[in-house]
Coordinates of C-alpha atoms in Angstrom, one line a residue:
X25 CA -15.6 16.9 10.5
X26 CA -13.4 18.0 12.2
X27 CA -12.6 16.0 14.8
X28 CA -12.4 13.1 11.8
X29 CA -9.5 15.5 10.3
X30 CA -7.3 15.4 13.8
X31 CA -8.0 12.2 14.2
X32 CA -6.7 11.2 10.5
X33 CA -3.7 13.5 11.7
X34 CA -3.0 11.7 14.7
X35 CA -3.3 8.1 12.3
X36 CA -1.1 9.9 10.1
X37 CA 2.1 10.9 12.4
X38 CA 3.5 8.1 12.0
X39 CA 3.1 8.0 8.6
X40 CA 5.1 11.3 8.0
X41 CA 7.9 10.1 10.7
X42 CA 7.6 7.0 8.1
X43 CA 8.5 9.4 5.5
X44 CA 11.1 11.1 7.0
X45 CA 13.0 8.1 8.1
X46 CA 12.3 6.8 4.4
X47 CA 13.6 9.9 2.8
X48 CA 17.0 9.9 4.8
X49 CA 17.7 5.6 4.9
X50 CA 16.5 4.7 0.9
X51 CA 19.3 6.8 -0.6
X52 CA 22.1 5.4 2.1
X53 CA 20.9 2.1 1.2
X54 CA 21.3 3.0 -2.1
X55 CA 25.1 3.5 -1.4
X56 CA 25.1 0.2 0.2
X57 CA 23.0 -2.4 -1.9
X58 CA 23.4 -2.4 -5.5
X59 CA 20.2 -2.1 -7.7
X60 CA 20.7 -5.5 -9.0
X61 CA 20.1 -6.8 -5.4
X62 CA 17.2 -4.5 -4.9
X63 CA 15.7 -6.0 -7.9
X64 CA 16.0 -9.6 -6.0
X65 CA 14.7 -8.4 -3.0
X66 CA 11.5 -7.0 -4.8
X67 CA 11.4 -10.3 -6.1
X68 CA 11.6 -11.5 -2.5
X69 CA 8.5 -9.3 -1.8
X70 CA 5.9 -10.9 -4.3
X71 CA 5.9 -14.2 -3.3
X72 CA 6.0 -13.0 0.1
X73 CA 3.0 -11.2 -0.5
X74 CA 1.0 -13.7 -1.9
X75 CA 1.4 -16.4 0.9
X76 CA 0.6 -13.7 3.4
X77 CA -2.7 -13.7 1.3
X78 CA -3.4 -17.0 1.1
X79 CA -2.4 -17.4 5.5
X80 CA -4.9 -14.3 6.0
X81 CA -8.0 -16.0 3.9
X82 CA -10.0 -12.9 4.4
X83 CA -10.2 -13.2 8.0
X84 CA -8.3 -9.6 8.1
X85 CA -10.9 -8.2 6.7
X86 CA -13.4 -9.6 9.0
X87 CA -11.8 -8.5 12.1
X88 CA -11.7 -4.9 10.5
X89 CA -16.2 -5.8 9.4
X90 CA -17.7 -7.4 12.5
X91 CA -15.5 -5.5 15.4
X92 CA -18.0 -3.0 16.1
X93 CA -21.0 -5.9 15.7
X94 CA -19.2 -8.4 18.1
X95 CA -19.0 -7.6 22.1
X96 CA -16.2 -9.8 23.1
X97 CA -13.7 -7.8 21.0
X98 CA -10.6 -10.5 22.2
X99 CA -13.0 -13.5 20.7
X100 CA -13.1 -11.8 17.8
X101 CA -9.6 -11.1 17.4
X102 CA -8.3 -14.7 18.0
X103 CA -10.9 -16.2 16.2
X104 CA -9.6 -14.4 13.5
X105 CA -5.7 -14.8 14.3
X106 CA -5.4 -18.7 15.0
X107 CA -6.6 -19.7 12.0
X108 CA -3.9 -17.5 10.1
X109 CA -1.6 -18.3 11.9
X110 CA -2.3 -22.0 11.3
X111 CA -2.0 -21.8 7.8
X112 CA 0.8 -20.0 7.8
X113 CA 3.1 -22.5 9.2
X114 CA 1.4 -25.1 6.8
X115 CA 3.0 -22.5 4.1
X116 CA 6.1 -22.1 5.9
X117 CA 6.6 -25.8 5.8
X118 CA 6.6 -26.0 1.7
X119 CA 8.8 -23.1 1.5
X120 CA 11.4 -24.6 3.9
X121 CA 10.6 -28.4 1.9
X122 CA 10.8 -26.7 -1.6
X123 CA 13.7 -24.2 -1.1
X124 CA 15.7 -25.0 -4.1
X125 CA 13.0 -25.2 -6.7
X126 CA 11.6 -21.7 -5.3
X127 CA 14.7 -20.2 -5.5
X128 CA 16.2 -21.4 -9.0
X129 CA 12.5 -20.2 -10.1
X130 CA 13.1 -16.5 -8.4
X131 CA 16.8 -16.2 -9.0
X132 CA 17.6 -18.7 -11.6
X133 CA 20.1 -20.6 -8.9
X134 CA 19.7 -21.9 -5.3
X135 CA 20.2 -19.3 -2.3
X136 CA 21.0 -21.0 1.1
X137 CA 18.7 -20.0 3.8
X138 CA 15.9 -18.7 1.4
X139 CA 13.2 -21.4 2.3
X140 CA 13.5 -20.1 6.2
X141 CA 14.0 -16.7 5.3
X142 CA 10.3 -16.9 3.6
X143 CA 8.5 -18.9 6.7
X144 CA 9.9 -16.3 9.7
X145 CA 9.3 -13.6 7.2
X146 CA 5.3 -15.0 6.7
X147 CA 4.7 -15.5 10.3
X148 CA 6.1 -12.3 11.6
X149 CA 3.9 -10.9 9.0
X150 CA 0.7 -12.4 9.9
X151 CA 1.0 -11.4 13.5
X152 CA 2.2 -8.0 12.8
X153 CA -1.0 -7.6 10.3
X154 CA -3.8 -8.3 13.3
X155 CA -1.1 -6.2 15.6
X156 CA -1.6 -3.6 13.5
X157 CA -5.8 -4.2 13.2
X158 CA -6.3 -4.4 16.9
X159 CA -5.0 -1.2 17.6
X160 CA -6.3 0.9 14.4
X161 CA -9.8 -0.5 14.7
X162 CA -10.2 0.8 18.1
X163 CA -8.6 4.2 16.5
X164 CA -5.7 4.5 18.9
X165 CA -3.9 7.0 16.7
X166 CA -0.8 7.8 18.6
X167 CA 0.1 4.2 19.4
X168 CA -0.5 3.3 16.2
X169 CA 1.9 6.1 14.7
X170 CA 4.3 4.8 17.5
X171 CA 4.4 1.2 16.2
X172 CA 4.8 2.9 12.3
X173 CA 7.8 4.3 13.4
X174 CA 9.4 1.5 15.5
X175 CA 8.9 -0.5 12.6
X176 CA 10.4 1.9 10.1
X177 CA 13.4 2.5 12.9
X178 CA 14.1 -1.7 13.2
X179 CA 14.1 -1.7 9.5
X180 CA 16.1 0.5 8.5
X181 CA 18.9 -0.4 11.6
X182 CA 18.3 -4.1 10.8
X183 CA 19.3 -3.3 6.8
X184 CA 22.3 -1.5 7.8
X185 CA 23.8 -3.7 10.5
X186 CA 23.6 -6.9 8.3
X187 CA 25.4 -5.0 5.2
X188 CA 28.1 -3.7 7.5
X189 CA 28.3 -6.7 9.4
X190 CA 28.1 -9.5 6.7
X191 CA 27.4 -8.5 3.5
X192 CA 25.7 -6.1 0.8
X193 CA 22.8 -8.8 -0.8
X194 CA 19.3 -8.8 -0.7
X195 CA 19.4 -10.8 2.4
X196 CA 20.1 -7.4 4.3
X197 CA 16.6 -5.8 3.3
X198 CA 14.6 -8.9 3.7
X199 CA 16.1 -9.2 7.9
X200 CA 15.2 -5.7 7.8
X201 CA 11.8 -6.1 7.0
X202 CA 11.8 -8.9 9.5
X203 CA 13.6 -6.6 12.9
X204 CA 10.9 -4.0 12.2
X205 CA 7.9 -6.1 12.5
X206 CA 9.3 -8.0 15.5
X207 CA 9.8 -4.6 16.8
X208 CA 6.2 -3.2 16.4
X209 CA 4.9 -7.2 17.7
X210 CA 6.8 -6.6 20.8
X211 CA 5.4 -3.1 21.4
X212 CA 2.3 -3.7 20.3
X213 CA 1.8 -6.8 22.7
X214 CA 2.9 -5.1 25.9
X215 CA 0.5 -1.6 25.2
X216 CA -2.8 -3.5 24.1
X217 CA -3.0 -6.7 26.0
X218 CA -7.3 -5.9 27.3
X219 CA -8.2 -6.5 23.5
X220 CA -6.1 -9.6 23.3
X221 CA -7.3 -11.7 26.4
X222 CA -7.0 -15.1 25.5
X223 CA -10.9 -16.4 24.3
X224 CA -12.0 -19.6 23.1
X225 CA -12.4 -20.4 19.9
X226 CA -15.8 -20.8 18.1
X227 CA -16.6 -22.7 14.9
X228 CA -19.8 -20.5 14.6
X229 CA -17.9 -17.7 14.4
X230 CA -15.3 -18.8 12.3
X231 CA -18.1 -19.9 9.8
X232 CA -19.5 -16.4 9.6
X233 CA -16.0 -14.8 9.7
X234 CA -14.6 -17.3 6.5
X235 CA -18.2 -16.6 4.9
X236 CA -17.2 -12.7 4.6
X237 CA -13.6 -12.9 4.5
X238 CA -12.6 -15.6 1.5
X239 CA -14.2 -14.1 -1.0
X240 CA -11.9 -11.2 -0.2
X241 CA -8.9 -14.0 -1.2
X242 CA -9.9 -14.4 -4.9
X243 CA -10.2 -10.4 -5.0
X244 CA -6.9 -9.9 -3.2
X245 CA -5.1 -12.5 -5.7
X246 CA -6.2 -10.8 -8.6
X247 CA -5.1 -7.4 -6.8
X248 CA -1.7 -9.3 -5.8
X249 CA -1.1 -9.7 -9.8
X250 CA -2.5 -6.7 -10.7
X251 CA -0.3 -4.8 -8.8
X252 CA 2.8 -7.5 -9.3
X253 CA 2.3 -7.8 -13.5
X254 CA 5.2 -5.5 -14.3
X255 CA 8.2 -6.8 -12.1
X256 CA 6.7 -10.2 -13.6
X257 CA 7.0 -8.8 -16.9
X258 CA 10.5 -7.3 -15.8
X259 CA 11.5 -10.4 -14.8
X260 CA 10.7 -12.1 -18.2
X261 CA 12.6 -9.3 -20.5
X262 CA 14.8 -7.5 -18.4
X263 CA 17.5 -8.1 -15.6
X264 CA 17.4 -7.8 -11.8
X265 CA 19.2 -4.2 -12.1
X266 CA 16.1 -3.1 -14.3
X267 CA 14.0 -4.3 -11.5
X268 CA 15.5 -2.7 -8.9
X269 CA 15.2 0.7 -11.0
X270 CA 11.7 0.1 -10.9
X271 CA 12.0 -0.7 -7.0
X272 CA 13.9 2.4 -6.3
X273 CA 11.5 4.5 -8.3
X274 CA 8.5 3.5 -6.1
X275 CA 10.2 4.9 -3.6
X276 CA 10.4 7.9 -5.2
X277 CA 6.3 7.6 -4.5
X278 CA 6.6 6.3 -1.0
X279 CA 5.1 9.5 0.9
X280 CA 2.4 9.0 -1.6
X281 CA 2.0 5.2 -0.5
X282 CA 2.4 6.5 3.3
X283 CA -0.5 9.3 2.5
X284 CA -2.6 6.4 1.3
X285 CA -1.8 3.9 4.2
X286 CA -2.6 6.5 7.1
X287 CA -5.7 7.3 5.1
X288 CA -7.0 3.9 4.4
X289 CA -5.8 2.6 7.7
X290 CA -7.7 5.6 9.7
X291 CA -10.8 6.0 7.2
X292 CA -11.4 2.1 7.0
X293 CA -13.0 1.9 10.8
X294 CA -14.4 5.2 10.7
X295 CA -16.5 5.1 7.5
X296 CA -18.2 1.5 8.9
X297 CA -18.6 3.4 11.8
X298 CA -19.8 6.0 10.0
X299 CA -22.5 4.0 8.5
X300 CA -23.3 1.4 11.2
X301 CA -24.5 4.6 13.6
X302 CA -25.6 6.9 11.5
X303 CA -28.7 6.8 8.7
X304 CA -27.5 10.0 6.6
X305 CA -24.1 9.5 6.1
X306 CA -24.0 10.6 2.5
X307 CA -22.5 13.9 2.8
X308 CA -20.2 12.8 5.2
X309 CA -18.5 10.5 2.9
X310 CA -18.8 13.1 -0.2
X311 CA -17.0 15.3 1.7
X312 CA -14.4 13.5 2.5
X313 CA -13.9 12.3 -1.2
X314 CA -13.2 16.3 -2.0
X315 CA -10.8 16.6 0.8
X316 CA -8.5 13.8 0.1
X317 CA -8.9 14.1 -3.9
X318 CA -7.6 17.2 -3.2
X319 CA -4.5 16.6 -0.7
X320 CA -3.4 13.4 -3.0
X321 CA -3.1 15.5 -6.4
X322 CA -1.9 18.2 -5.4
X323 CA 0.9 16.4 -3.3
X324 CA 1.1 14.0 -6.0
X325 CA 2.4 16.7 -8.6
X326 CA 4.3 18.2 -5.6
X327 CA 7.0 15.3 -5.6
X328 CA 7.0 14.6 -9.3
X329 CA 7.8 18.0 -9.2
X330 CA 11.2 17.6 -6.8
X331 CA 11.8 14.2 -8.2
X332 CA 15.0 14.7 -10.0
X333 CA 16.6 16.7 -6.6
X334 CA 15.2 13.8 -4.6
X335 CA 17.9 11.0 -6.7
X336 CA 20.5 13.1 -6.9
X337 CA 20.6 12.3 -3.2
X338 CA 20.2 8.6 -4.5
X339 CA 23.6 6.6 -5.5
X340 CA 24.8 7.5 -9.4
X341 CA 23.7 4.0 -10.5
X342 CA 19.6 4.5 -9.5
X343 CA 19.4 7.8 -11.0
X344 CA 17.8 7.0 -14.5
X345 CA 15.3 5.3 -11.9
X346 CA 14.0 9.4 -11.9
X347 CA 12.2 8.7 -15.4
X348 CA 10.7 5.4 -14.1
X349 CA 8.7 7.4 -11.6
X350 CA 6.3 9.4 -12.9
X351 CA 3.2 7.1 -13.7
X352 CA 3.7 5.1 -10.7
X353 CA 2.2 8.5 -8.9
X354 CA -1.5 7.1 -10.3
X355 CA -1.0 4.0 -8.5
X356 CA -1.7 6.0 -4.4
X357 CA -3.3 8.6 -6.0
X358 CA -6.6 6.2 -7.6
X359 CA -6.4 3.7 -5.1
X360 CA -6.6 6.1 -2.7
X361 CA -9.2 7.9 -3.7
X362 CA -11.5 4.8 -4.9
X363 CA -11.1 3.9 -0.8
X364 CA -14.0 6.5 -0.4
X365 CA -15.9 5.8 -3.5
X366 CA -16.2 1.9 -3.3
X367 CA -18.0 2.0 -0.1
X368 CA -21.3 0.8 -1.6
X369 CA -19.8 -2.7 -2.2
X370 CA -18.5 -3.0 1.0
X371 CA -21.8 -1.3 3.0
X372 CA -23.8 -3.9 1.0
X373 CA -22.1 -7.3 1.3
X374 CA -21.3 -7.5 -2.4
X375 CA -17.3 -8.4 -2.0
X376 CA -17.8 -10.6 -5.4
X377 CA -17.2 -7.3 -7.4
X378 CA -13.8 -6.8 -5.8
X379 CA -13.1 -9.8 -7.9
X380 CA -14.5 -8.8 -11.1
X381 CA -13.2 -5.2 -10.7
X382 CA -9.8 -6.4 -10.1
X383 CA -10.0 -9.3 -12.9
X384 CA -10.4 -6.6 -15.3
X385 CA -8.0 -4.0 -14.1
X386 CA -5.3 -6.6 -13.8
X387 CA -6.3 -8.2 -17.7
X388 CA -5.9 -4.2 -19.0
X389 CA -2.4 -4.1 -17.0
X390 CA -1.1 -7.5 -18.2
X391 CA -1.9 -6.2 -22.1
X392 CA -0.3 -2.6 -21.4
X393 CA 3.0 -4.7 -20.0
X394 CA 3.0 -7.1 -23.2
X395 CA 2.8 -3.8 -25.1
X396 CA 4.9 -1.2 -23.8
X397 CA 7.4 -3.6 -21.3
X398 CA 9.1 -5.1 -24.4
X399 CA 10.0 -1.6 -26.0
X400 CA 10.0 0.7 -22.9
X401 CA 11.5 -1.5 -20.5
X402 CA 10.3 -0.1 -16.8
X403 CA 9.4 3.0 -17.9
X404 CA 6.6 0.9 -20.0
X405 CA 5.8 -1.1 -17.0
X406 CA 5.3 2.4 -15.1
X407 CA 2.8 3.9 -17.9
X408 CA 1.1 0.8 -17.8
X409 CA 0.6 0.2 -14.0
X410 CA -0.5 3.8 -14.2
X411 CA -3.1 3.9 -16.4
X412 CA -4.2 0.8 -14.8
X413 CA -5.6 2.5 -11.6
X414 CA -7.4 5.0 -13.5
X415 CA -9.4 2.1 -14.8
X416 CA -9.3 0.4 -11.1
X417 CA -10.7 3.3 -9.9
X418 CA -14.1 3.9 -12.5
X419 CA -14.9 0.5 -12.1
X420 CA -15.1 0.6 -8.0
X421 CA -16.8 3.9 -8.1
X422 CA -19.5 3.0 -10.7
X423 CA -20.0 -0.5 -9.8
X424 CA -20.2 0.6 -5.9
X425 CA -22.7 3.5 -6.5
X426 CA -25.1 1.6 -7.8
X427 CA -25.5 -0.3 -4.5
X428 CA -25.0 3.1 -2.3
X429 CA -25.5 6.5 -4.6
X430 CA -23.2 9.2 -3.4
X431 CA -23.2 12.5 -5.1
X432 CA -18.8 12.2 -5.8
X433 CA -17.7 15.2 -7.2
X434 CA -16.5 13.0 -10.7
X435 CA -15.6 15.7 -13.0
X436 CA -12.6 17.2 -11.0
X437 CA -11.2 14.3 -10.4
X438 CA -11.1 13.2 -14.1
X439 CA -9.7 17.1 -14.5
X440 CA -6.6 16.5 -12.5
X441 CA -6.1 13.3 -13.3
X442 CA -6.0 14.5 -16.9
X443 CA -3.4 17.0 -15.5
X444 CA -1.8 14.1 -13.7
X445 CA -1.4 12.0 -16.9
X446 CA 0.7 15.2 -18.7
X447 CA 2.9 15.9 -15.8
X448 CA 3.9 12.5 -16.0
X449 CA 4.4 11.9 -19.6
X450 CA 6.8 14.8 -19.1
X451 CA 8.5 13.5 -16.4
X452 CA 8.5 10.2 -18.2
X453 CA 10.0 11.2 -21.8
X454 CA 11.0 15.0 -21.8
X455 CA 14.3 15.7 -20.3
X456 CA 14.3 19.7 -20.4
X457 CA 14.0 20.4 -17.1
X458 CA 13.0 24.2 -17.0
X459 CA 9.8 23.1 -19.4
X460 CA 8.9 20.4 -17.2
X461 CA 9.3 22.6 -13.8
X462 CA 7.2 25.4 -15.1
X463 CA 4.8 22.8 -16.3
X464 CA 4.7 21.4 -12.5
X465 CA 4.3 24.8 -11.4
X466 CA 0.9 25.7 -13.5
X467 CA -0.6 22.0 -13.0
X468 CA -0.3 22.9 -8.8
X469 CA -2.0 26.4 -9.2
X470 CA -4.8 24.5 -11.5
X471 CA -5.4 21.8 -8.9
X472 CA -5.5 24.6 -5.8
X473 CA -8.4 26.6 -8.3
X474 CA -10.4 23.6 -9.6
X475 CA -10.6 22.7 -5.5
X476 CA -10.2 26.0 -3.8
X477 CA -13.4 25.4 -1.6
X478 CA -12.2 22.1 -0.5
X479 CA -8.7 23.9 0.9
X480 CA -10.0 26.4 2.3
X481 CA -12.1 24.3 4.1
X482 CA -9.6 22.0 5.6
X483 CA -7.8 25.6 6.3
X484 CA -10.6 26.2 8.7
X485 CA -11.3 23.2 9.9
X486 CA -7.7 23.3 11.2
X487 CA -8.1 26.8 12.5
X488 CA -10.9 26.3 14.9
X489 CA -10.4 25.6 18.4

């Protein structure tokens, strides 16, 4: 175990350089970009997301499932890259054809350069995603921490430049976005070429790959709306600004979404691994749900703890974004977590249940945002996203044990996500701040008793030579 521990470390480096470069550039952006244009840059983001789905068609996650099964590992990758790449510039194409309609539907008026802004934004994306596959799935932490914080480095310089140097819209995060990932390609390219030798392609492969991969696209557009219901719900009763409170307050959670995204991106290759070599893995993965259960509450309740010091660092006008915060926490902690139970579908073939699972979690989110968004604005949308990923994460763990039975330690997790849920009503709708630190306080000593063994473990491990 505990060479699986430095090795998450070594994923993870990156990941807390991430956070550190986050923690100083989001509040001097805050100074420079107004929350209104935040809000149209997170609007940016969602359909941005969604044609990155549709270019990937699952073949993202069959690169990550037959690696290991395939012995020409460059085959594998462009069989899975050309075909994404293909169908991203078919995209591209109707964004740069249908720029005006996309934008008045977005912005509610036409933005010059939008249409082209979206295609280079796609493509730079779908190459950076199987730049970033290649080298996790053959588990080269370091480099893959280096290309983290390249990325994080061109992004933030990129933002900064194109405010001082042109202007303060929500063009300046979006060529950000862009620098970064042209940073990491470039890097990336040069320090992995053996794994990317150009191969032919094969249309027996590409069947198999599709055949395992697009059912993931179904899943992942249910997930995309899932997780995109309440700025779509913002955007229907509220304003930009109001959206970009919500934005801002998501970063309030980024270490948390940086915790989750070394995880998942370290745990993904290992757990097949894990499985394909090994016939009694059980423990293993038991084990490993106890150990990061434990890190993501108590860390969790750790920065909702500090979360009103952390935006007064932020400009005046995103401050009130410190009560939109609180429930977003679930969101990484659940999903997280549910990466370690939901291994049964994946071990088994059974990717239709990503569909149903996430069908359902996103119908409870859209009712909790026609509920609560319309009388609690984003802090409505927050409790309701929440809650959500409680619900994401029973369904994955039930529905996956069925298919693979692991012993998961359930009852602790419900306890501190129990705690979770108080801490962040607090945060969310009491404003005395000496109850709400001391509540902080007792919630963090409860989660270090109900998994003492688990801490002290990872002490140990860490200890050893």
């Amino acid at each position: 175990m505990k060479q699986y521990l430095r090795g998450f470390l070594s994923f993870s480096l990156g990941t807390w350089f991430r956070a550190i470069i986050g923690f100083i550039s989001t509040p001097v952006i805050s100074y420079l970009i107004v929350p209104e244009e935040f809000g149209r840059a997170s609007m940016f983001t969602l359909v941005y997301n969604v044609a990155l789905l549709f270019s990937l068609l699952g073949l993202d996650q069959s690169f990550v499932r037959y690696y290991y099964e395939q012995k020409d590992k460059s085959e594998t990758f462009w069989n899975c890259l050309i075909p994404s790449v293909v169908l991203g510039i078919g995209i591209s194409a109707i964004f740069i054809l249908f720029e005006r309609p996309l934008s008045v539907l977005l912005y509610g008026k036409h933005y010059r350069w939008i249409g082209l802004l979206f295609a280079l934004s796609l493509l730079t994306g779908i190459l950076q995603r199987y730049n970033q596959l290649s080298i996790r799935i053959q588990k080269k932490g370091i480099l893959f921490s280096t290309l983290d914080i390249i990325s994080s480095l061109g992004n933030f310089g990129g933002t900064v430049l194109f405010v001082l140097a042109v202007s303060g819209s929500f063009y300046a995060i979006i060529l950000g976005q862009m620098i970064g990932n042209i940073s990491a390609l470039i890097v990336g390219f040069l320090t992995d070429k053996s794994s990317r030798k150009l191969a032919k392609l094969s249309s027996n492969l590409l069947r198999i790959f599709l055949k395992y991969g697009f059912p993931f696209v179904p899943s992942s557009l249910l997930y995309w709306l899932f997780s995109s219901i309440d700025r779509i719900f913002l955007r229907q009763y509220s304003t930009f600004t109001e959206i970009g409170l919500y934005s801002a307050a998501l970063k309030i959670v980024s270490v948390m979404h940086l915790l989750q995204s070394g995880f998942t991106t370290f745990w993904i290759p290992v757990a097949y691994e894990k499985y394909e070599l090994s016939n009694d893995s059980k423990e293993f993965f038991k084990k490993a749900n106890t150990m990061i259960s434990a890190v993501l509450f108590l860390a969790g309740i750790f920065i909702l703890g500090f979360k009103d010091l952390i935006f007064l660092l932020f400009a005046k006008s995103y401050r009130e974004a410190s009560y939109i915060s609180p429930f977003l926490i679930l969101y990484p902690i659940m999903y997280t977590i549910s990466e370690t139970t939901v291994l049964g579908i994946n071990f088994s073939k059974k990717t239709y249940w990503h569909i149903v699972i996430t069908g359902l979690s996103a119908i409870a989110n859209f009712l909790g945002n026609t509920l609560l968004v319309p009388i609690l604005g984003a802090r409505g949308a927050a409790v309701s996203t929440g809650l959500s990923y409680i619900l994401f994460f029973t369904l994955r763990t039930v529905i996956a044990k069925k298919y693979y039975p692991v012993d998961f330690d359930l009852g602790r997790i419900y306890l501190c996500t129990l705690l979770t849920i108080t801490v962040a009503a607090a945060g969310t709708f009491v404003k005395n701040y000496a109850f709400y630190g001391i509540l902080c306080v007792l919630v963090m000593l409860a989660i270090l008793l109900i998994y003492k063994d688990a801490f002290s473990y990872i002490k140990n491990q860490l200890r050893k030579k």
